[in-house]
């Protein structure tokens, strides 16, 4: 125990320093540089906020911002609605199946984003699996469903990738709930539904919060799914991608990146507050 | 005794819902695996016949092979670099109760929370400005920023779970800090390093939003090549490649699971 107090602080600093400096140089500085690019005038002299004004007043960009938020919000809500029952089942009823359920939840995370989007295309193409099944095999429909290139499919694809995070976040909190609280409620005469809505659900609200922030945050920055599945949505990440590719308006792309970054920082802040509150409780 | 309770309606509905959920989760993935074995030159159902021709196509199409080589090098390189700087930091911070250590930890994990497209876009311009340009090195650096958090997080979680007494015993017996690290800490945190490296490797190998911005001959990674291939063609070689990739990821996961038990690590924090 001789090596306590005095030498530990410098040693700790020394061990942390390479990673800290690496991220400073190649993560923080590029983001700052990017922020500066959004406010430097096109000719390189002087500072302008014109791009931000444009972003927040131009109908084109406002629609894009609205679509970005609407898409992420819709995906988040659907993830909660779908993810909660699954998390509940995992914690309360799965028993020996829980290993399999966790594997099935993690498995999609092992697939590439290309594979997942390709899968949706193969499922819903005109001669894809679903349409062949419905039209030819079962004869339920006369004409193939038109699902590709609709916002609905984009939402489904987002939910598919992100719902495992929601399930795991909620399951982690459900696991920690004292079952006796629910039993007491039932002993006092509450029905099962009432016990759920008045005891279990309020107690698991932090899990829903953590999961929602995570899902919202990731959904907000995704663009590959939109590039491949279309759907007519023009979210901010997609516009950044297009502006880099075709219009080459880097100033505007930096402005949109910075807005996305600020949204991500707000989410991160909320996440930390939730985690901290969870830690104290 | 609980046989009759098991048959209740609410439980049955919930079970049906969970089953439907997993159909939804596995269908888009399973269908690609099925489609990869078709003998047709485009994907259509019902599958007309089975063959391995699209798996052979992978090895005949040079851009696939080149980009697989680039992706492997980047994924190995970024993981190794992340281990080199991430493991010491994780060990230094994991057990410290101070607010400052937890702030530094948050900082090291923060790339996980930032949109990848922003990281890629910003890194491209910045690295070009400092002279690294669009190069293999630039891509390696950009990938390392997003791989590092996975190493730090898993190693810190594993180290937090080990007993401090082993190190104290070694120190009391006269081992110097380096010896304690090498002979005591390292073997204890090896599961965390292996699991973190697997995640980091998979994250890098599958990364598209960052790699996309570094699209030059010599820095084209597999996902970038697959994306541009998909924009022009719909042939099943994409399915075959995806199936192969999934198989490798599952093999990796099973190996790590057999060696150390993956659920301990993923549910650890």
Short mmCIF file of C-alpha atoms in Angstrom, two decimals:
data_model
loop_
_atom_site.label_atom_id
_atom_site.label_comp_id
_atom_site.label_asym_id
_atom_site.label_seq_id
_atom_site.Cartn_x
_atom_site.Cartn_y
_atom_site.Cartn_z
CA UNK A 1 0.00 0.00 0.00
CA UNK A 2 3.01 2.26 -0.21
CA UNK A 3 2.03 3.21 -3.72
CA UNK A 4 -1.11 5.07 -2.61
CA UNK A 5 -1.94 8.81 -2.65
CA UNK A 6 1.16 10.54 -3.97
CA UNK A 7 2.16 8.48 -7.04
CA UNK A 8 -1.31 7.27 -8.04
CA UNK A 9 -2.58 10.60 -9.31
CA UNK A 10 0.21 11.19 -11.85
CA UNK A 11 0.18 7.55 -12.89
CA UNK A 12 -3.55 7.65 -13.46
CA UNK A 13 -3.12 10.79 -15.50
CA UNK A 14 -0.32 9.23 -17.52
CA UNK A 15 -2.35 6.13 -18.32
CA UNK A 16 -5.37 8.15 -19.37
CA UNK A 17 -3.52 10.76 -21.36
CA UNK A 18 -3.00 8.92 -24.69
CA UNK A 19 -6.69 8.16 -25.07
CA UNK A 20 -7.71 11.64 -23.92
CA UNK A 21 -5.33 13.33 -26.34
CA UNK A 22 -6.27 11.04 -29.20
CA UNK A 23 -9.93 11.93 -28.92
CA UNK A 24 -9.08 15.60 -28.43
CA UNK A 25 -7.06 15.65 -31.64
CA UNK A 26 -9.21 13.45 -33.83
CA UNK A 27 -12.71 13.78 -32.43
CA UNK A 28 -13.15 17.09 -30.60
CA UNK A 29 -11.00 19.28 -32.87
CA UNK A 30 -12.68 18.05 -36.08
CA UNK A 31 -16.09 18.81 -34.56
CA UNK A 32 -14.97 22.29 -33.51
CA UNK A 33 -13.46 22.81 -36.95
CA UNK A 34 -16.77 21.70 -38.43
CA UNK A 35 -18.66 24.16 -36.24
CA UNK A 36 -16.37 26.97 -37.37
CA UNK A 37 -16.91 26.06 -41.02
CA UNK A 38 -20.60 26.62 -40.52
CA UNK A 39 -20.09 30.25 -39.46
CA UNK A 40 -17.19 31.32 -41.68
CA UNK A 41 -18.23 33.33 -44.72
CA UNK A 42 -17.95 31.68 -48.10
CA UNK A 43 -14.98 33.89 -49.11
CA UNK A 44 -13.17 32.96 -45.92
CA UNK A 45 -13.31 36.39 -44.34
CA UNK A 46 -15.48 37.16 -41.39
CA UNK A 47 -18.20 35.39 -39.57
CA UNK A 48 -21.78 34.90 -40.60
CA UNK A 49 -24.81 33.26 -39.13
CA UNK A 50 -26.64 33.41 -42.44
CA UNK A 51 -26.62 29.64 -42.84
CA UNK A 52 -28.32 29.11 -39.49
CA UNK A 53 -30.89 31.76 -40.40
CA UNK A 54 -31.47 29.96 -43.68
CA UNK A 55 -31.75 26.60 -41.94
CA UNK A 56 -34.36 27.91 -39.53
CA UNK A 57 -36.40 29.98 -42.01
CA UNK A 58 -36.17 28.27 -45.39
CA UNK A 59 -39.20 26.04 -45.94
CA UNK A 60 -37.05 23.29 -47.48
CA UNK A 61 -34.83 22.98 -44.40
CA UNK A 62 -37.70 23.44 -41.96
CA UNK A 63 -39.50 20.52 -43.59
CA UNK A 64 -36.33 18.48 -43.30
CA UNK A 65 -35.93 19.30 -39.60
CA UNK A 66 -39.58 18.46 -38.98
CA UNK A 67 -39.22 15.15 -40.83
CA UNK A 68 -36.06 14.26 -38.91
CA UNK A 69 -37.77 14.86 -35.57
CA UNK A 70 -41.02 13.19 -36.64
CA UNK A 71 -39.22 10.09 -37.88
CA UNK A 72 -37.08 9.73 -34.76
CA UNK A 73 -40.06 10.38 -32.49
CA UNK A 74 -42.28 7.88 -34.30
CA UNK A 75 -39.54 5.26 -34.16
CA UNK A 76 -38.98 5.92 -30.45
CA UNK A 77 -42.69 5.63 -29.55
CA UNK A 78 -43.10 2.43 -31.55
CA UNK A 79 -39.97 0.98 -29.94
CA UNK A 80 -41.45 1.65 -26.48
CA UNK A 81 -44.79 0.10 -27.41
CA UNK A 82 -43.21 -3.00 -28.93
CA UNK A 83 -40.19 -3.23 -26.66
CA UNK A 84 -41.96 -3.00 -23.30
CA UNK A 85 -44.00 -6.21 -23.58
CA UNK A 86 -40.94 -8.07 -24.84
CA UNK A 87 -38.79 -6.78 -21.98
CA UNK A 88 -41.56 -7.69 -19.52
CA UNK A 89 -41.76 -11.20 -20.94
CA UNK A 90 -37.97 -11.54 -20.86
CA UNK A 91 -37.73 -10.61 -17.19
CA UNK A 92 -40.90 -12.19 -15.81
CA UNK A 93 -41.79 -15.19 -17.94
CA UNK A 94 -38.89 -16.25 -20.14
CA UNK A 95 -37.23 -18.53 -17.59
CA UNK A 96 -34.93 -20.93 -19.38
CA UNK A 97 -35.76 -19.27 -22.70
CA UNK A 98 -34.11 -16.02 -21.63
CA UNK A 99 -30.75 -17.04 -23.12
CA UNK A 100 -32.38 -17.64 -26.50
CA UNK A 101 -34.30 -14.37 -26.30
CA UNK A 102 -31.16 -12.39 -25.53
CA UNK A 103 -29.37 -14.12 -28.40
CA UNK A 104 -32.23 -13.32 -30.79
CA UNK A 105 -32.13 -9.71 -29.60
CA UNK A 106 -28.40 -9.35 -30.10
CA UNK A 107 -28.26 -11.31 -33.39
CA UNK A 108 -29.52 -8.43 -35.59
CA UNK A 109 -26.74 -6.29 -34.19
CA UNK A 110 -24.29 -8.73 -35.75
CA UNK A 111 -25.69 -8.21 -39.22
CA UNK A 112 -24.54 -5.37 -41.41
CA UNK A 113 -26.82 -2.48 -42.13
CA UNK A 114 -26.53 -3.46 -45.78
CA UNK A 115 -27.87 -6.92 -45.04
CA UNK A 116 -30.85 -5.61 -43.10
CA UNK A 117 -31.90 -3.07 -45.73
CA UNK A 118 -31.33 -5.61 -48.49
CA UNK A 119 -33.56 -7.97 -46.50
CA UNK A 120 -36.40 -5.45 -46.49
CA UNK A 121 -36.02 -5.00 -50.23
CA UNK A 122 -36.10 -8.75 -50.83
CA UNK A 123 -39.14 -9.14 -48.58
CA UNK A 124 -41.21 -6.41 -50.16
CA UNK A 125 -40.08 -6.27 -53.79
CA UNK A 126 -42.79 -6.78 -56.43
CA UNK A 127 -41.69 -10.42 -56.76
CA UNK A 128 -40.37 -10.52 -53.24
CA UNK A 129 -41.23 -13.01 -50.54
CA UNK A 130 -44.29 -11.28 -49.08
CA UNK A 131 -45.92 -10.38 -52.37
CA UNK A 132 -45.41 -13.82 -53.85
CA UNK A 133 -46.93 -15.31 -50.74
CA UNK A 134 -49.94 -13.00 -50.69
CA UNK A 135 -50.69 -12.86 -54.40
CA UNK A 136 -49.64 -16.24 -55.82
CA UNK A 137 -49.61 -18.72 -52.97
CA UNK A 138 -52.48 -17.55 -50.84
CA UNK A 139 -54.39 -15.55 -53.44
CA UNK A 140 -55.30 -12.94 -50.84
CA UNK A 141 -54.42 -10.01 -53.10
CA UNK A 142 -54.80 -9.31 -56.79
CA UNK A 143 -51.97 -6.84 -57.11
CA UNK A 144 -48.66 -6.75 -55.21
CA UNK A 145 -48.42 -4.47 -52.20
CA UNK A 146 -46.40 -1.32 -52.76
CA UNK A 147 -44.35 -1.12 -49.60
CA UNK A 148 -40.90 -0.27 -50.93
CA UNK A 149 -40.24 3.45 -51.05
CA UNK A 150 -42.83 4.28 -48.40
CA UNK A 151 -42.10 6.03 -45.09
CA UNK A 152 -43.78 3.12 -43.32
CA UNK A 153 -41.07 0.72 -44.39
CA UNK A 154 -38.37 3.18 -43.32
CA UNK A 155 -39.96 3.34 -39.86
CA UNK A 156 -40.15 -0.47 -39.72
CA UNK A 157 -36.49 -0.77 -40.70
CA UNK A 158 -35.45 1.75 -38.02
CA UNK A 159 -37.54 0.01 -35.37
CA UNK A 160 -35.99 -3.31 -36.36
CA UNK A 161 -32.44 -2.10 -35.67
CA UNK A 162 -33.19 -0.04 -32.60
CA UNK A 163 -35.79 -1.97 -30.63
CA UNK A 164 -33.20 -4.35 -29.07
CA UNK A 165 -31.66 -1.36 -27.27
CA UNK A 166 -35.08 -0.43 -25.92
CA UNK A 167 -35.80 -3.97 -24.74
CA UNK A 168 -32.45 -4.24 -22.95
CA UNK A 169 -32.82 -0.80 -21.30
CA UNK A 170 -36.31 -1.58 -20.00
CA UNK A 171 -35.39 -5.14 -18.98
CA UNK A 172 -32.47 -3.83 -16.91
CA UNK A 173 -34.83 -1.66 -14.86
CA UNK A 174 -37.63 -4.24 -14.61
CA UNK A 175 -35.11 -6.68 -13.19
CA UNK A 176 -34.46 -4.36 -10.28
CA UNK A 177 -38.12 -3.83 -9.28
CA UNK A 178 -39.03 -5.32 -5.93
CA UNK A 179 -41.75 -7.88 -6.69
CA UNK A 180 -43.17 -7.42 -3.21
CA UNK A 181 -44.48 -3.99 -4.22
CA UNK A 182 -46.62 -5.62 -6.89
CA UNK A 183 -47.72 -8.40 -4.57
CA UNK A 184 -48.75 -5.84 -1.94
CA UNK A 185 -50.84 -3.97 -4.50
CA UNK A 186 -52.60 -7.18 -5.45
CA UNK A 187 -53.13 -8.19 -1.84
CA UNK A 188 -54.72 -4.79 -1.28
CA UNK A 189 -57.18 -5.62 -4.01
CA UNK A 190 -55.74 -4.10 -7.18
CA UNK A 191 -56.34 -6.15 -10.32
CA UNK A 192 -53.44 -7.22 -12.47
CA UNK A 193 -53.93 -4.42 -14.99
CA UNK A 194 -54.22 -1.82 -12.28
CA UNK A 195 -51.11 -3.21 -10.55
CA UNK A 196 -49.26 -2.92 -13.83
CA UNK A 197 -50.32 0.63 -14.61
CA UNK A 198 -50.01 1.99 -11.10
CA UNK A 199 -47.01 0.10 -9.76
CA UNK A 200 -44.87 -1.64 -12.39
CA UNK A 201 -45.07 0.96 -15.16
CA UNK A 202 -44.22 3.99 -12.99
CA UNK A 203 -41.32 2.08 -11.44
CA UNK A 204 -39.89 1.23 -14.85
CA UNK A 205 -40.19 4.73 -16.28
CA UNK A 206 -36.41 5.27 -16.05
CA UNK A 207 -35.77 2.30 -18.32
CA UNK A 208 -38.20 3.72 -20.86
CA UNK A 209 -36.41 7.07 -20.56
CA UNK A 210 -32.92 5.65 -21.07
CA UNK A 211 -34.05 3.50 -23.96
CA UNK A 212 -35.97 6.33 -25.60
CA UNK A 213 -33.06 8.75 -25.49
CA UNK A 214 -30.76 6.11 -26.93
CA UNK A 215 -33.16 5.20 -29.73
CA UNK A 216 -33.99 8.82 -30.53
CA UNK A 217 -30.30 9.72 -30.61
CA UNK A 218 -29.31 6.93 -32.99
CA UNK A 219 -32.37 7.38 -35.22
CA UNK A 220 -31.56 11.07 -35.54
CA UNK A 221 -28.17 10.40 -37.09
CA UNK A 222 -28.93 7.48 -39.40
CA UNK A 223 -28.98 7.88 -43.12
CA UNK A 224 -27.95 4.62 -44.80
CA UNK A 225 -31.43 3.12 -44.39
CA UNK A 226 -32.92 6.24 -45.97
CA UNK A 227 -30.48 6.17 -48.87
CA UNK A 228 -31.40 2.59 -49.70
CA UNK A 229 -35.07 2.43 -48.78
CA UNK A 230 -36.07 5.92 -49.90
CA UNK A 231 -39.58 6.62 -48.78
CA UNK A 232 -39.41 10.23 -49.91
CA UNK A 233 -38.16 11.42 -46.52
CA UNK A 234 -35.45 14.08 -46.57
CA UNK A 235 -33.99 14.11 -43.09
CA UNK A 236 -30.98 16.16 -42.03
CA UNK A 237 -28.48 13.26 -42.22
CA UNK A 238 -29.72 12.45 -45.71
CA UNK A 239 -29.33 16.07 -46.78
CA UNK A 240 -25.78 16.15 -45.40
CA UNK A 241 -25.05 13.02 -47.41
CA UNK A 242 -26.56 14.54 -50.56
CA UNK A 243 -24.93 17.90 -50.08
CA UNK A 244 -21.57 16.20 -49.73
CA UNK A 245 -22.21 14.06 -52.80
CA UNK A 246 -23.89 16.28 -55.31
CA UNK A 247 -24.44 19.91 -54.33
CA UNK A 248 -21.07 20.12 -52.58
CA UNK A 249 -22.31 22.95 -50.36
CA UNK A 250 -19.95 22.11 -47.51
CA UNK A 251 -20.83 25.19 -45.45
CA UNK A 252 -24.47 24.19 -45.34
CA UNK A 253 -23.57 20.56 -44.65
CA UNK A 254 -21.44 21.73 -41.70
CA UNK A 255 -24.33 23.82 -40.41
CA UNK A 256 -26.67 20.83 -40.48
CA UNK A 257 -24.01 18.61 -38.88
CA UNK A 258 -23.61 21.11 -36.07
CA UNK A 259 -27.37 21.17 -35.48
CA UNK A 260 -27.39 17.36 -35.34
CA UNK A 261 -24.44 17.49 -32.98
CA UNK A 262 -26.24 19.88 -30.61
CA UNK A 263 -29.29 17.60 -30.58
CA UNK A 264 -26.99 14.66 -29.77
CA UNK A 265 -25.36 16.63 -26.94
CA UNK A 266 -28.75 17.46 -25.45
CA UNK A 267 -29.66 13.76 -25.59
CA UNK A 268 -26.34 12.81 -23.99
CA UNK A 269 -26.93 15.33 -21.20
CA UNK A 270 -30.43 13.96 -20.52
CA UNK A 271 -29.05 10.43 -20.56
CA UNK A 272 -26.38 11.26 -17.99
CA UNK A 273 -28.95 12.88 -15.72
CA UNK A 274 -31.16 9.81 -15.92
CA UNK A 275 -28.27 7.44 -15.23
CA UNK A 276 -27.16 9.52 -12.28
CA UNK A 277 -30.68 9.62 -10.86
CA UNK A 278 -30.85 5.85 -11.31
CA UNK A 279 -27.57 5.47 -9.46
CA UNK A 280 -28.79 7.42 -6.44
CA UNK A 281 -32.17 5.73 -6.18
CA UNK B 1 -49.08 -26.51 -9.46
CA UNK B 2 -48.83 -23.54 -11.75
CA UNK B 3 -50.17 -25.46 -14.72
CA UNK B 4 -53.56 -23.78 -14.69
CA UNK B 5 -52.18 -20.34 -14.05
CA UNK B 6 -49.97 -20.80 -17.07
CA UNK B 7 -52.97 -21.10 -19.31
CA UNK B 8 -54.32 -17.66 -18.53
CA UNK B 9 -55.30 -15.40 -21.40
CA UNK B 10 -53.04 -12.43 -20.71
CA UNK B 11 -50.01 -14.64 -20.65
CA UNK B 12 -51.04 -16.33 -23.90
CA UNK B 13 -51.47 -12.99 -25.67
CA UNK B 14 -48.11 -11.82 -24.37
CA UNK B 15 -46.41 -15.00 -25.54
CA UNK B 16 -48.00 -14.68 -28.99
CA UNK B 17 -46.82 -11.08 -29.15
CA UNK B 18 -43.25 -12.08 -28.29
CA UNK B 19 -43.29 -14.80 -30.94
CA UNK B 20 -44.58 -12.32 -33.55
CA UNK B 21 -41.88 -9.90 -32.45
CA UNK B 22 -39.14 -12.42 -33.13
CA UNK B 23 -40.62 -13.27 -36.51
CA UNK B 24 -40.36 -9.56 -37.32
CA UNK B 25 -36.80 -9.48 -36.00
CA UNK B 26 -35.54 -12.54 -37.89
CA UNK B 27 -37.50 -12.33 -41.15
CA UNK B 28 -35.46 -9.63 -42.95
CA UNK B 29 -32.25 -11.41 -41.94
CA UNK B 30 -33.38 -14.97 -42.63
CA UNK B 31 -34.71 -14.06 -46.04
CA UNK B 32 -31.29 -12.79 -47.12
CA UNK B 33 -29.68 -16.03 -46.02
CA UNK B 34 -32.24 -17.97 -48.06
CA UNK B 35 -31.84 -15.68 -51.09
CA UNK B 36 -28.07 -16.12 -51.08
CA UNK B 37 -28.44 -19.75 -52.19
CA UNK B 38 -30.54 -19.03 -55.28
CA UNK B 39 -29.35 -20.01 -58.74
CA UNK B 40 -31.24 -17.15 -60.43
CA UNK B 41 -29.45 -13.96 -61.41
CA UNK B 42 -31.87 -11.82 -59.43
CA UNK B 43 -33.82 -12.41 -56.26
CA UNK B 44 -37.40 -13.50 -56.87
CA UNK B 45 -39.74 -15.86 -55.12
CA UNK B 46 -40.34 -18.70 -55.19
CA UNK B 47 -36.64 -19.59 -55.46
CA UNK B 48 -36.22 -21.43 -58.74
CA UNK B 49 -33.28 -23.58 -57.71
CA UNK B 50 -30.37 -23.71 -55.31
CA UNK B 51 -26.70 -23.08 -55.97
CA UNK B 52 -23.54 -21.64 -54.49
CA UNK B 53 -22.76 -19.52 -57.55
CA UNK B 54 -23.20 -16.22 -55.71
CA UNK B 55 -20.69 -17.28 -53.09
CA UNK B 56 -18.25 -18.03 -55.90
CA UNK B 57 -19.07 -14.63 -57.42
CA UNK B 58 -17.64 -12.97 -54.27
CA UNK B 59 -14.25 -14.46 -55.01
CA UNK B 60 -14.39 -13.52 -58.68
CA UNK B 61 -15.31 -9.87 -58.28
CA UNK B 62 -12.07 -8.01 -57.62
CA UNK B 63 -13.57 -4.90 -55.91
CA UNK B 64 -15.09 -7.20 -53.26
CA UNK B 65 -11.77 -8.87 -52.58
CA UNK B 66 -9.85 -5.60 -52.47
CA UNK B 67 -12.34 -3.97 -50.15
CA UNK B 68 -12.46 -7.01 -47.84
CA UNK B 69 -8.68 -6.69 -47.49
CA UNK B 70 -9.00 -2.97 -46.69
CA UNK B 71 -11.83 -3.58 -44.21
CA UNK B 72 -9.88 -6.32 -42.42
CA UNK B 73 -6.78 -4.16 -42.11
CA UNK B 74 -8.77 -1.18 -40.85
CA UNK B 75 -10.77 -3.28 -38.39
CA UNK B 76 -7.65 -5.00 -37.01
CA UNK B 77 -5.69 -1.77 -36.94
CA UNK B 78 -8.38 0.32 -35.28
CA UNK B 79 -9.00 -2.41 -32.69
CA UNK B 80 -5.30 -2.78 -31.91
CA UNK B 81 -4.83 0.98 -31.62
CA UNK B 82 -7.93 1.24 -29.42
CA UNK B 83 -6.59 -1.49 -27.14
CA UNK B 84 -3.22 0.21 -26.92
CA UNK B 85 -4.60 3.51 -25.69
CA UNK B 86 -7.94 2.32 -24.31
CA UNK B 87 -6.90 -0.44 -21.90
CA UNK B 88 -4.59 1.72 -19.75
CA UNK B 89 -7.22 4.45 -19.59
CA UNK B 90 -9.96 1.97 -18.66
CA UNK B 91 -7.84 0.53 -15.85
CA UNK B 92 -6.89 3.95 -14.54
CA UNK B 93 -10.48 5.18 -14.47
CA UNK B 94 -12.58 2.10 -13.70
CA UNK B 95 -12.26 2.04 -9.92
CA UNK B 96 -11.80 5.69 -9.19
CA UNK B 97 -14.73 7.14 -7.27
CA UNK B 98 -13.80 10.72 -8.10
CA UNK B 99 -16.14 12.89 -10.15
CA UNK B 100 -13.26 13.76 -12.45
CA UNK B 101 -12.59 10.20 -13.35
CA UNK B 102 -16.22 9.67 -14.21
CA UNK B 103 -16.15 12.87 -16.30
CA UNK B 104 -13.13 11.61 -18.23
CA UNK B 105 -14.90 8.28 -18.67
CA UNK B 106 -17.95 10.03 -20.11
CA UNK B 107 -15.67 11.93 -22.45
CA UNK B 108 -13.97 8.73 -23.66
CA UNK B 109 -17.36 7.12 -24.30
CA UNK B 110 -18.89 10.19 -25.95
CA UNK B 111 -18.14 9.20 -29.57
CA UNK B 112 -20.80 6.50 -29.10
CA UNK B 113 -23.44 9.17 -28.71
CA UNK B 114 -22.52 11.37 -31.65
CA UNK B 115 -24.05 10.82 -35.09
CA UNK B 116 -21.52 8.87 -37.17
CA UNK B 117 -22.25 10.90 -40.27
CA UNK B 118 -21.14 14.02 -38.39
CA UNK B 119 -17.98 12.33 -37.13
CA UNK B 120 -17.13 11.15 -40.65
CA UNK B 121 -17.87 14.43 -42.34
CA UNK B 122 -15.94 16.47 -39.76
CA UNK B 123 -12.99 14.07 -39.71
CA UNK B 124 -12.63 14.14 -43.49
CA UNK B 125 -12.19 17.91 -43.63
CA UNK B 126 -10.06 18.16 -40.53
CA UNK B 127 -7.70 15.32 -41.48
CA UNK B 128 -7.33 16.77 -44.97
CA UNK B 129 -6.46 20.12 -43.45
CA UNK B 130 -3.76 18.69 -41.18
CA UNK B 131 -2.23 16.85 -44.11
CA UNK B 132 -3.33 13.27 -43.52
CA UNK B 133 -5.75 13.67 -46.41
CA UNK B 134 -7.96 10.94 -47.73
CA UNK B 135 -5.75 8.00 -46.98
CA UNK B 136 -5.57 4.68 -45.22
CA UNK B 137 -4.12 6.46 -42.16
CA UNK B 138 -7.00 8.93 -42.10
CA UNK B 139 -9.54 6.12 -42.26
CA UNK B 140 -7.72 4.22 -39.53
CA UNK B 141 -7.77 7.28 -37.26
CA UNK B 142 -11.46 7.97 -37.91
CA UNK B 143 -12.38 4.36 -37.17
CA UNK B 144 -10.33 4.35 -33.98
CA UNK B 145 -12.38 7.24 -32.55
CA UNK B 146 -15.52 5.08 -32.68
CA UNK B 147 -13.83 1.78 -31.71
CA UNK B 148 -12.08 3.17 -28.64
CA UNK B 149 -15.30 3.53 -26.54
CA UNK B 150 -16.15 -0.16 -26.98
CA UNK B 151 -12.76 -1.22 -25.61
CA UNK B 152 -12.84 1.29 -22.76
CA UNK B 153 -16.39 0.34 -21.75
CA UNK B 154 -15.97 -3.44 -21.71
CA UNK B 155 -12.52 -3.42 -20.15
CA UNK B 156 -13.61 -0.97 -17.44
CA UNK B 157 -16.70 -3.08 -16.68
CA UNK B 158 -14.62 -6.27 -16.43
CA UNK B 159 -11.95 -4.65 -14.29
CA UNK B 160 -14.60 -3.21 -11.95
CA UNK B 161 -15.86 -6.76 -11.46
CA UNK B 162 -12.51 -8.21 -10.36
CA UNK B 163 -11.38 -8.33 -6.76
CA UNK B 164 -8.81 -5.77 -5.74
CA UNK B 165 -7.21 -8.22 -3.32
CA UNK B 166 -5.26 -10.06 -6.04
CA UNK B 167 -3.37 -6.92 -6.94
CA UNK B 168 -2.80 -6.01 -3.32
CA UNK B 169 -1.46 -9.49 -2.60
CA UNK B 170 0.91 -9.29 -5.56
CA UNK B 171 2.09 -5.85 -4.48
CA UNK B 172 2.63 -7.03 -0.91
CA UNK B 173 4.68 -9.92 -2.23
CA UNK B 174 6.96 -7.41 -3.88
CA UNK B 175 5.71 -7.13 -7.45
CA UNK B 176 6.27 -3.75 -9.06
CA UNK B 177 3.32 -2.00 -10.79
CA UNK B 178 4.34 -3.28 -14.20
CA UNK B 179 4.55 -6.86 -12.94
CA UNK B 180 1.19 -6.49 -11.21
CA UNK B 181 -0.29 -5.30 -14.47
CA UNK B 182 1.27 -8.02 -16.57
CA UNK B 183 0.81 -11.02 -14.29
CA UNK B 184 -2.32 -10.12 -12.36
CA UNK B 185 -4.48 -7.46 -13.98
CA UNK B 186 -4.05 -8.51 -17.60
CA UNK B 187 -5.14 -12.13 -17.11
CA UNK B 188 -8.10 -10.94 -15.03
CA UNK B 189 -9.37 -8.49 -17.65
CA UNK B 190 -8.64 -10.67 -20.68
CA UNK B 191 -12.35 -11.58 -21.15
CA UNK B 192 -13.16 -7.88 -21.33
CA UNK B 193 -10.38 -7.24 -23.82
CA UNK B 194 -11.49 -10.11 -26.04
CA UNK B 195 -15.18 -9.15 -25.95
CA UNK B 196 -14.41 -5.45 -26.43
CA UNK B 197 -12.13 -6.27 -29.34
CA UNK B 198 -14.82 -8.38 -30.95
CA UNK B 199 -17.35 -5.54 -30.69
CA UNK B 200 -14.80 -3.03 -31.90
CA UNK B 201 -13.87 -5.24 -34.85
CA UNK B 202 -17.49 -5.76 -35.86
CA UNK B 203 -18.31 -2.06 -35.49
CA UNK B 204 -15.38 -1.09 -37.68
CA UNK B 205 -15.98 -3.82 -40.24
CA UNK B 206 -19.62 -2.83 -40.64
CA UNK B 207 -19.10 0.92 -40.54
CA UNK B 208 -20.55 2.79 -43.44
CA UNK B 209 -21.27 6.39 -42.33
CA UNK B 210 -17.63 7.16 -41.62
CA UNK B 211 -15.97 5.07 -44.31
CA UNK B 212 -18.25 6.57 -46.91
CA UNK B 213 -16.48 9.93 -46.69
CA UNK B 214 -13.11 8.37 -47.35
CA UNK B 215 -14.13 6.81 -50.62
CA UNK B 216 -10.97 6.75 -52.72
CA UNK B 217 -9.32 3.80 -54.43
CA UNK B 218 -7.27 2.15 -51.72
CA UNK B 219 -9.58 3.24 -48.91
CA UNK B 220 -12.81 1.68 -50.15
CA UNK B 221 -14.13 -0.60 -47.43
CA UNK B 222 -16.49 -3.52 -47.98
CA UNK B 223 -19.71 -1.73 -46.91
CA UNK B 224 -18.91 1.20 -49.22
CA UNK B 225 -18.36 -1.13 -52.17
CA UNK B 226 -21.53 -3.05 -51.32
CA UNK B 227 -23.54 0.17 -51.12
CA UNK B 228 -22.45 1.36 -54.54
CA UNK B 229 -22.96 -2.14 -55.96
CA UNK B 230 -26.52 -2.17 -54.62
CA UNK B 231 -27.29 1.17 -56.19
CA UNK B 232 -26.71 -0.30 -59.63
CA UNK B 233 -27.44 -4.01 -59.35
CA UNK B 234 -29.80 -6.24 -57.49
CA UNK B 235 -28.01 -9.57 -57.94
CA UNK B 236 -27.76 -12.04 -55.05
CA UNK B 237 -24.00 -11.64 -54.52
CA UNK B 238 -24.89 -8.99 -51.90
CA UNK B 239 -26.96 -11.66 -50.14
CA UNK B 240 -24.12 -14.18 -50.29
CA UNK B 241 -21.64 -11.65 -48.93
CA UNK B 242 -24.02 -10.66 -46.12
CA UNK B 243 -24.60 -14.29 -45.20
CA UNK B 244 -20.86 -14.92 -45.05
CA UNK B 245 -20.38 -11.84 -42.88
CA UNK B 246 -23.15 -12.92 -40.51
CA UNK B 247 -21.65 -16.39 -40.25
CA UNK B 248 -18.26 -14.97 -39.29
CA UNK B 249 -19.84 -12.67 -36.70
CA UNK B 250 -21.76 -15.55 -35.15
CA UNK B 251 -18.65 -17.73 -35.08
CA UNK B 252 -16.77 -14.89 -33.36
CA UNK B 253 -19.55 -14.43 -30.84
CA UNK B 254 -19.83 -18.15 -30.10
CA UNK B 255 -16.08 -18.44 -29.55
CA UNK B 256 -16.04 -15.51 -27.17
CA UNK B 257 -19.14 -16.86 -25.45
CA UNK B 258 -17.59 -20.32 -25.01
CA UNK B 259 -14.41 -18.82 -23.65
CA UNK B 260 -15.85 -16.23 -21.30
CA UNK B 261 -19.68 -16.05 -21.39
CA UNK B 262 -20.93 -13.09 -23.35
CA UNK B 263 -24.03 -12.33 -21.27
CA UNK B 264 -21.85 -11.47 -18.30
CA UNK B 265 -20.18 -8.79 -20.39
CA UNK B 266 -23.12 -7.28 -22.21
CA UNK B 267 -25.36 -7.13 -19.20
CA UNK B 268 -22.43 -6.09 -17.01
CA UNK B 269 -23.11 -2.36 -17.04
#
